[in-house]
Short mmCIF file of the C-alpha atoms (twelve columns), coordinates in Angstrom:
data_MODEL
# 
_entry.id   MODEL 
# 
loop_
_atom_site.group_PDB 
_atom_site.id 
_atom_site.type_symbol 
_atom_site.label_atom_id 
_atom_site.label_alt_id 
_atom_site.label_comp_id 
_atom_site.label_asym_id 
_atom_site.label_seq_id 
_atom_site.Cartn_x 
_atom_site.Cartn_y 
_atom_site.Cartn_z 
_atom_site.pdbx_PDB_model_num 
ATOM 1   C CA . MET A 1   0.000   0.000   0.000   1 
ATOM 2   C CA . LYS A 2   2.773   2.448   0.843   1 
ATOM 3   C CA . LYS A 3   4.503   1.685   -2.453  1 
ATOM 4   C CA . GLN A 4   1.339   2.475   -4.398  1 
ATOM 5   C CA . ILE A 5   0.904   5.818   -2.583  1 
ATOM 6   C CA . LEU A 6   4.506   6.753   -3.340  1 
ATOM 7   C CA . VAL A 7   4.132   5.925   -7.038  1 
ATOM 8   C CA . ALA A 8   0.928   7.984   -7.243  1 
ATOM 9   C CA . ALA A 9   2.597   10.961  -5.561  1 
ATOM 10  C CA . VAL A 10  5.540   10.845  -7.961  1 
ATOM 11  C CA . ALA A 11  3.187   10.672  -10.927 1 
ATOM 12  C CA . PHE A 12  1.184   13.658  -9.633  1 
ATOM 13  C CA . MET A 13  4.327   15.725  -9.151  1 
ATOM 14  C CA . ALA A 14  5.565   14.884  -12.623 1 
ATOM 15  C CA . GLY A 15  2.255   15.996  -14.069 1 
ATOM 16  C CA . SER A 16  2.420   19.265  -12.161 1 
ATOM 17  C CA . VAL A 17  5.917   19.978  -13.438 1 
ATOM 18  C CA . LEU A 18  4.817   19.239  -16.985 1 
ATOM 19  C CA . PHE A 19  1.772   21.521  -16.670 1 
ATOM 20  C CA . THR A 20  3.840   24.364  -15.229 1 
ATOM 21  C CA . SER A 21  6.502   24.154  -17.920 1 
ATOM 22  C CA . CYS A 22  3.858   24.402  -20.636 1 
ATOM 23  C CA . LYS A 23  2.283   27.627  -19.287 1 
ATOM 24  C CA . LYS A 24  2.932   30.573  -21.675 1 
ATOM 25  C CA . GLU A 25  4.936   33.463  -20.217 1 
ATOM 26  C CA . ASP A 26  3.182   36.878  -20.402 1 
ATOM 27  C CA . LEU A 27  5.403   39.209  -22.426 1 
ATOM 28  C CA . THR A 28  2.732   41.398  -23.995 1 
ATOM 29  C CA . ALA A 29  2.438   44.993  -22.830 1 
ATOM 30  C CA . PRO A 30  -0.959  46.579  -22.175 1 
ATOM 31  C CA . VAL A 31  -2.549  48.999  -24.621 1 
ATOM 32  C CA . ILE A 32  -3.472  52.562  -23.560 1 
ATOM 33  C CA . THR A 33  -6.154  54.562  -25.357 1 
ATOM 34  C CA . VAL A 34  -6.534  58.262  -24.504 1 
ATOM 35  C CA . THR A 35  -9.877  59.950  -25.099 1 
ATOM 36  C CA . GLY A 36  -9.407  62.572  -27.803 1 
ATOM 37  C CA . GLY A 37  -6.138  61.125  -29.122 1 
ATOM 38  C CA . THR A 38  -2.486  61.978  -28.608 1 
ATOM 39  C CA . ALA A 39  -2.641  65.496  -30.106 1 
ATOM 40  C CA . GLN A 40  -5.058  67.883  -28.401 1 
ATOM 41  C CA . SER A 41  -5.533  71.650  -28.252 1 
ATOM 42  C CA . GLN A 42  -7.424  74.259  -26.294 1 
ATOM 43  C CA . ASN A 43  -7.820  78.006  -26.747 1 
ATOM 44  C CA . LEU A 44  -6.518  80.539  -24.257 1 
ATOM 45  C CA . PRO A 45  -9.190  82.063  -22.016 1 
ATOM 46  C CA . ALA A 46  -10.994 85.252  -22.993 1 
ATOM 47  C CA . THR A 47  -9.884  86.714  -19.667 1 
ATOM 48  C CA . ALA A 48  -6.290  86.385  -18.488 1 
ATOM 49  C CA . GLY A 49  -5.922  83.780  -15.768 1 
ATOM 50  C CA . ALA A 50  -9.389  82.271  -16.217 1 
ATOM 51  C CA . GLY A 51  -8.297  79.183  -18.144 1 
ATOM 52  C CA . THR A 52  -8.702  75.653  -16.778 1 
ATOM 53  C CA . TRP A 53  -7.546  72.274  -18.060 1 
ATOM 54  C CA . THR A 54  -8.769  68.752  -17.294 1 
ATOM 55  C CA . ASN A 55  -6.572  65.821  -18.288 1 
ATOM 56  C CA . PRO A 56  -8.406  63.547  -20.745 1 
ATOM 57  C CA . THR A 57  -9.425  60.121  -19.473 1 
ATOM 58  C CA . ALA A 58  -7.724  56.943  -20.654 1 
ATOM 59  C CA . THR A 59  -8.471  53.231  -20.803 1 
ATOM 60  C CA . ALA A 60  -5.964  50.371  -20.640 1 
ATOM 61  C CA . THR A 61  -6.462  46.736  -21.646 1 
ATOM 62  C CA . ASP A 62  -4.196  43.736  -21.242 1 
ATOM 63  C CA . ASP A 63  -4.352  40.364  -23.002 1 
ATOM 64  C CA . GLU A 64  -4.079  38.535  -19.658 1 
ATOM 65  C CA . ASP A 65  -5.483  40.935  -17.075 1 
ATOM 66  C CA . GLY A 66  -8.278  42.517  -19.102 1 
ATOM 67  C CA . ASP A 67  -9.383  46.036  -18.170 1 
ATOM 68  C CA . ILE A 68  -6.672  47.706  -16.051 1 
ATOM 69  C CA . SER A 69  -7.782  51.305  -16.647 1 
ATOM 70  C CA . SER A 70  -7.822  51.982  -12.906 1 
ATOM 71  C CA . SER A 71  -4.040  51.487  -12.851 1 
ATOM 72  C CA . VAL A 72  -3.263  54.217  -15.401 1 
ATOM 73  C CA . SER A 73  -1.236  57.123  -14.003 1 
ATOM 74  C CA . VAL A 74  -0.577  60.523  -15.599 1 
ATOM 75  C CA . SER A 75  2.475   62.778  -15.261 1 
ATOM 76  C CA . GLY A 76  3.040   66.278  -16.629 1 
ATOM 77  C CA . THR A 77  1.104   69.539  -16.382 1 
ATOM 78  C CA . VAL A 78  -0.721  71.889  -18.747 1 
ATOM 79  C CA . ASP A 79  -0.857  75.648  -18.150 1 
ATOM 80  C CA . ALA A 80  -4.187  76.655  -19.669 1 
ATOM 81  C CA . ASN A 81  -3.326  80.337  -19.179 1 
ATOM 82  C CA . THR A 82  -0.110  80.426  -21.226 1 
ATOM 83  C CA . ALA A 83  0.157   79.685  -24.945 1 
ATOM 84  C CA . GLY A 84  2.518   76.834  -25.720 1 
ATOM 85  C CA . SER A 85  2.958   73.089  -26.145 1 
ATOM 86  C CA . TYR A 86  2.796   70.700  -23.182 1 
ATOM 87  C CA . GLU A 87  3.233   66.932  -22.746 1 
ATOM 88  C CA . LEU A 88  1.287   64.480  -20.608 1 
ATOM 89  C CA . THR A 89  2.586   60.924  -20.160 1 
ATOM 90  C CA . TYR A 90  0.121   58.114  -19.454 1 
ATOM 91  C CA . THR A 91  1.663   54.951  -17.944 1 
ATOM 92  C CA . VAL A 92  0.342   51.542  -16.874 1 
ATOM 93  C CA . SER A 93  1.757   48.088  -15.970 1 
ATOM 94  C CA . ASP A 94  0.102   44.657  -15.955 1 
ATOM 95  C CA . ALA A 95  0.426   41.952  -13.290 1 
ATOM 96  C CA . ALA A 96  3.428   40.425  -15.087 1 
ATOM 97  C CA . GLY A 97  5.324   43.734  -14.977 1 
ATOM 98  C CA . ASN A 98  4.891   44.641  -18.639 1 
ATOM 99  C CA . SER A 99  4.532   48.422  -18.935 1 
ATOM 100 C CA . ALA A 100 3.208   50.786  -21.576 1 
ATOM 101 C CA . SER A 101 3.228   54.546  -21.938 1 
ATOM 102 C CA . THR A 102 1.595   57.065  -24.256 1 
ATOM 103 C CA . VAL A 103 2.544   60.733  -24.672 1 
ATOM 104 C CA . VAL A 104 -0.210  63.276  -25.314 1 
ATOM 105 C CA . THR A 105 0.814   66.670  -26.718 1 
ATOM 106 C CA . VAL A 106 -1.462  69.514  -25.655 1 
ATOM 107 C CA . THR A 107 -1.257  72.891  -27.407 1 
ATOM 108 C CA . ILE A 108 -2.722  75.994  -25.769 1 
ATOM 109 C CA . VAL A 109 -3.582  78.373  -28.597 1 
ATOM 110 C CA . ASN A 110 -4.347  82.019  -29.259 1 
ATOM 111 C CA . GLN A 111 -6.637  81.952  -32.302 1 
ATOM 112 C CA . ALA A 112 -5.031  85.183  -33.501 1 
ATOM 113 C CA . ASP A 113 -1.650  83.434  -33.783 1 
ATOM 114 C CA . PHE A 114 -1.785  83.361  -37.577 1 
ATOM 115 C CA . LEU A 115 -1.433  87.164  -37.556 1 
ATOM 116 C CA . ASP A 116 1.764   87.067  -35.491 1 
ATOM 117 C CA . GLY A 117 4.867   88.312  -37.295 1 
ATOM 118 C CA . THR A 118 6.429   91.069  -39.403 1 
ATOM 119 C CA . TYR A 119 4.622   93.031  -42.089 1 
ATOM 120 C CA . VAL A 120 6.940   94.606  -44.660 1 
ATOM 121 C CA . ASN A 121 6.050   97.496  -46.979 1 
ATOM 122 C CA . ALA A 122 2.643   98.118  -45.493 1 
ATOM 123 C CA . THR A 123 0.913   101.164 -46.942 1 
ATOM 124 C CA . ASP A 124 -1.124  103.886 -45.288 1 
ATOM 125 C CA . THR A 125 -3.315  106.437 -47.025 1 
ATOM 126 C CA . CYS A 126 -5.045  109.374 -45.349 1 
ATOM 127 C CA . GLN A 127 -7.370  111.995 -46.783 1 
ATOM 128 C CA . THR A 128 -5.011  114.936 -46.310 1 
ATOM 129 C CA . THR A 129 -1.520  113.417 -46.383 1 
ATOM 130 C CA . PRO A 130 0.472   111.452 -49.008 1 
ATOM 131 C CA . SER A 131 0.562   107.665 -48.786 1 
ATOM 132 C CA . SER A 132 3.348   106.203 -46.677 1 
ATOM 133 C CA . ILE A 133 5.150   102.863 -46.791 1 
ATOM 134 C CA . PHE A 134 6.220   101.312 -43.513 1 
ATOM 135 C CA . ASN A 135 6.982   98.102  -41.654 1 
ATOM 136 C CA . ALA A 136 4.929   96.830  -38.735 1 
ATOM 137 C CA . THR A 137 4.747   93.843  -36.423 1 
ATOM 138 C CA . VAL A 138 1.841   92.005  -34.869 1 
ATOM 139 C CA . THR A 139 2.304   90.157  -31.582 1 
ATOM 140 C CA . ALA A 140 -0.395  87.727  -30.517 1 
ATOM 141 C CA . SER A 141 -1.050  87.581  -26.780 1 
ATOM 142 C CA . ASN A 142 0.362   84.642  -24.804 1 
ATOM 143 C CA . THR A 143 -2.363  84.894  -22.181 1 
ATOM 144 C CA . VAL A 144 -5.657  86.034  -23.771 1 
ATOM 145 C CA . ASN A 145 -7.364  84.401  -26.733 1 
ATOM 146 C CA . ASN A 146 -7.802  86.533  -29.890 1 
ATOM 147 C CA . ASP A 147 -5.874  89.465  -28.388 1 
ATOM 148 C CA . MET A 148 -2.937  91.066  -30.203 1 
ATOM 149 C CA . VAL A 149 -0.833  94.212  -30.442 1 
ATOM 150 C CA . ILE A 150 0.022   96.103  -33.651 1 
ATOM 151 C CA . ASN A 151 3.362   97.908  -33.402 1 
ATOM 152 C CA . ASN A 152 3.978   100.978 -35.603 1 
ATOM 153 C CA . PHE A 153 0.262   101.170 -36.357 1 
ATOM 154 C CA . GLY A 154 -0.347  103.326 -39.429 1 
ATOM 155 C CA . ALA A 155 3.348   104.336 -39.453 1 
ATOM 156 C CA . PHE A 156 2.971   106.384 -36.267 1 
ATOM 157 C CA . GLY A 157 6.276   105.043 -34.899 1 
ATOM 158 C CA . LEU A 158 8.029   102.034 -33.386 1 
ATOM 159 C CA . THR A 159 7.047   103.140 -29.891 1 
ATOM 160 C CA . ILE A 160 3.343   103.013 -30.751 1 
ATOM 161 C CA . ASN A 161 1.489   99.831  -29.810 1 
ATOM 162 C CA . ILE A 162 -2.223  99.549  -30.559 1 
ATOM 163 C CA . ASN A 163 -4.324  96.774  -29.018 1 
ATOM 164 C CA . GLY A 164 -6.781  94.768  -31.098 1 
ATOM 165 C CA . THR A 165 -9.098  91.788  -30.652 1 
ATOM 166 C CA . LEU A 166 -9.915  89.320  -33.403 1 
ATOM 167 C CA . SER A 167 -13.568 88.373  -33.856 1 
ATOM 168 C CA . GLY A 168 -14.121 86.203  -36.904 1 
ATOM 169 C CA . SER A 169 -12.723 88.210  -39.808 1 
ATOM 170 C CA . THR A 170 -12.935 91.509  -37.918 1 
ATOM 171 C CA . ILE A 171 -10.246 93.161  -35.811 1 
ATOM 172 C CA . ASN A 172 -11.851 95.262  -33.118 1 
ATOM 173 C CA . ILE A 173 -9.626  98.229  -32.206 1 
ATOM 174 C CA . PRO A 174 -10.676 100.221 -29.129 1 
ATOM 175 C CA . SER A 175 -10.824 104.007 -29.501 1 
ATOM 176 C CA . SER A 176 -8.903  106.571 -27.435 1 
ATOM 177 C CA . GLN A 177 -5.615  104.686 -27.807 1 
ATOM 178 C CA . VAL A 178 -2.642  107.057 -27.865 1 
ATOM 179 C CA . LEU A 179 -0.732  107.558 -31.110 1 
ATOM 180 C CA . GLY A 180 1.903   109.878 -29.638 1 
ATOM 181 C CA . GLY A 181 2.430   113.623 -29.767 1 
ATOM 182 C CA . GLY A 182 -1.012  114.340 -28.392 1 
ATOM 183 C CA . ALA A 183 -2.698  112.279 -31.130 1 
ATOM 184 C CA . SER A 184 -5.164  109.483 -30.486 1 
ATOM 185 C CA . ILE A 185 -7.547  107.139 -32.281 1 
ATOM 186 C CA . VAL A 186 -11.137 108.343 -32.594 1 
ATOM 187 C CA . VAL A 187 -12.520 105.157 -34.133 1 
ATOM 188 C CA . ALA A 188 -10.875 102.139 -35.798 1 
ATOM 189 C CA . ASN A 189 -11.442 98.606  -37.016 1 
ATOM 190 C CA . GLY A 190 -9.722  96.016  -39.151 1 
ATOM 191 C CA . THR A 191 -10.638 93.277  -41.613 1 
ATOM 192 C CA . ILE A 192 -8.796  90.043  -42.382 1 
ATOM 193 C CA . LEU A 193 -8.184  89.783  -46.130 1 
ATOM 194 C CA . SER A 194 -6.316  86.462  -46.162 1 
ATOM 195 C CA . THR A 195 -5.691  83.811  -43.498 1 
ATOM 196 C CA . THR A 196 -3.202  81.859  -45.635 1 
ATOM 197 C CA . ALA A 197 0.294   82.899  -46.654 1 
ATOM 198 C CA . PRO A 198 0.819   85.688  -47.163 1 
ATOM 199 C CA . VAL A 199 -1.579  86.748  -44.412 1 
ATOM 200 C CA . LYS A 200 -3.175  90.129  -45.152 1 
ATOM 201 C CA . PHE A 201 -5.382  92.558  -43.285 1 
ATOM 202 C CA . LYS A 202 -6.448  96.185  -43.515 1 
ATOM 203 C CA . THR A 203 -7.437  98.808  -40.970 1 
ATOM 204 C CA . ASN A 204 -9.764  101.773 -41.258 1 
ATOM 205 C CA . TYR A 205 -9.318  104.452 -38.651 1 
ATOM 206 C CA . THR A 206 -9.901  108.081 -37.791 1 
ATOM 207 C CA . TRP A 207 -7.353  109.923 -35.680 1 
ATOM 208 C CA . THR A 208 -7.070  113.381 -34.236 1 
ATOM 209 C CA . ASP A 209 -4.362  115.566 -32.767 1 
ATOM 210 C CA . GLY A 210 -6.920  117.733 -31.001 1 
ATOM 211 C CA . SER A 211 -7.142  120.381 -33.703 1 
ATOM 212 C CA . SER A 212 -7.583  118.376 -36.908 1 
ATOM 213 C CA . THR A 213 -8.904  114.941 -37.836 1 
ATOM 214 C CA . GLU A 214 -7.982  112.525 -40.610 1 
ATOM 215 C CA . VAL A 215 -9.645  109.408 -41.991 1 
ATOM 216 C CA . CYS A 216 -7.064  106.777 -42.982 1 
ATOM 217 C CA . ARG A 217 -6.672  103.251 -44.236 1 
ATOM 218 C CA . SER A 218 -3.731  100.849 -43.921 1 
ATOM 219 C CA . TRP A 219 -2.965  97.594  -45.732 1 
ATOM 220 C CA . TYR A 220 -0.703  94.993  -44.095 1 
ATOM 221 C CA . THR A 221 0.928   92.016  -45.833 1 
ATOM 222 C CA . HIS A 222 2.834   89.412  -43.837 1 
ATOM 223 C CA . GLN A 223 6.466   88.985  -44.803 1 
# 
């Protein structure tokens, strides 16, 4: 009887060893899927400092462990109040130690960015003065969506910066902005003529120095 028990035990152990050696090793990494994809963007806020960002959700599946979405971790930060490009890294590991990671690039955008740059040989025509040719620059805001500054507006000088706000194809230019030497804008607006290279826009404005007033128009073509 003891001999039979011993033989049975040996046979059982041999079977266990054989079963264990045939088990497939898990070498497959999980798969991460981020809602919205790996390239995402968001506009700057309309008011400086009012922007918020929520990291997109992600799911993770593994061929052995199934749904392991609850194990996904995220590193990196996005500043929703400053234009720029940011990276978020999503990481997860399965029970066998296989890991996976996915990088999501987030771009915080000013929708007036396409106007940013140098405008060479712009022209300005007023009702009582000869036309002038000048260079100007447009700087899109890094903190407020659709906001920008036009430097050397209407050839009034490199120290003159006029604020504008893009709304569709219209550039809204607030009045009472100083043009230097006691001059200021009475009324002004702009229109986008082309959003593709070369970007073009024009401005219509009335200015005064306190004693006289002129109605003018400027055309700007991106370099």
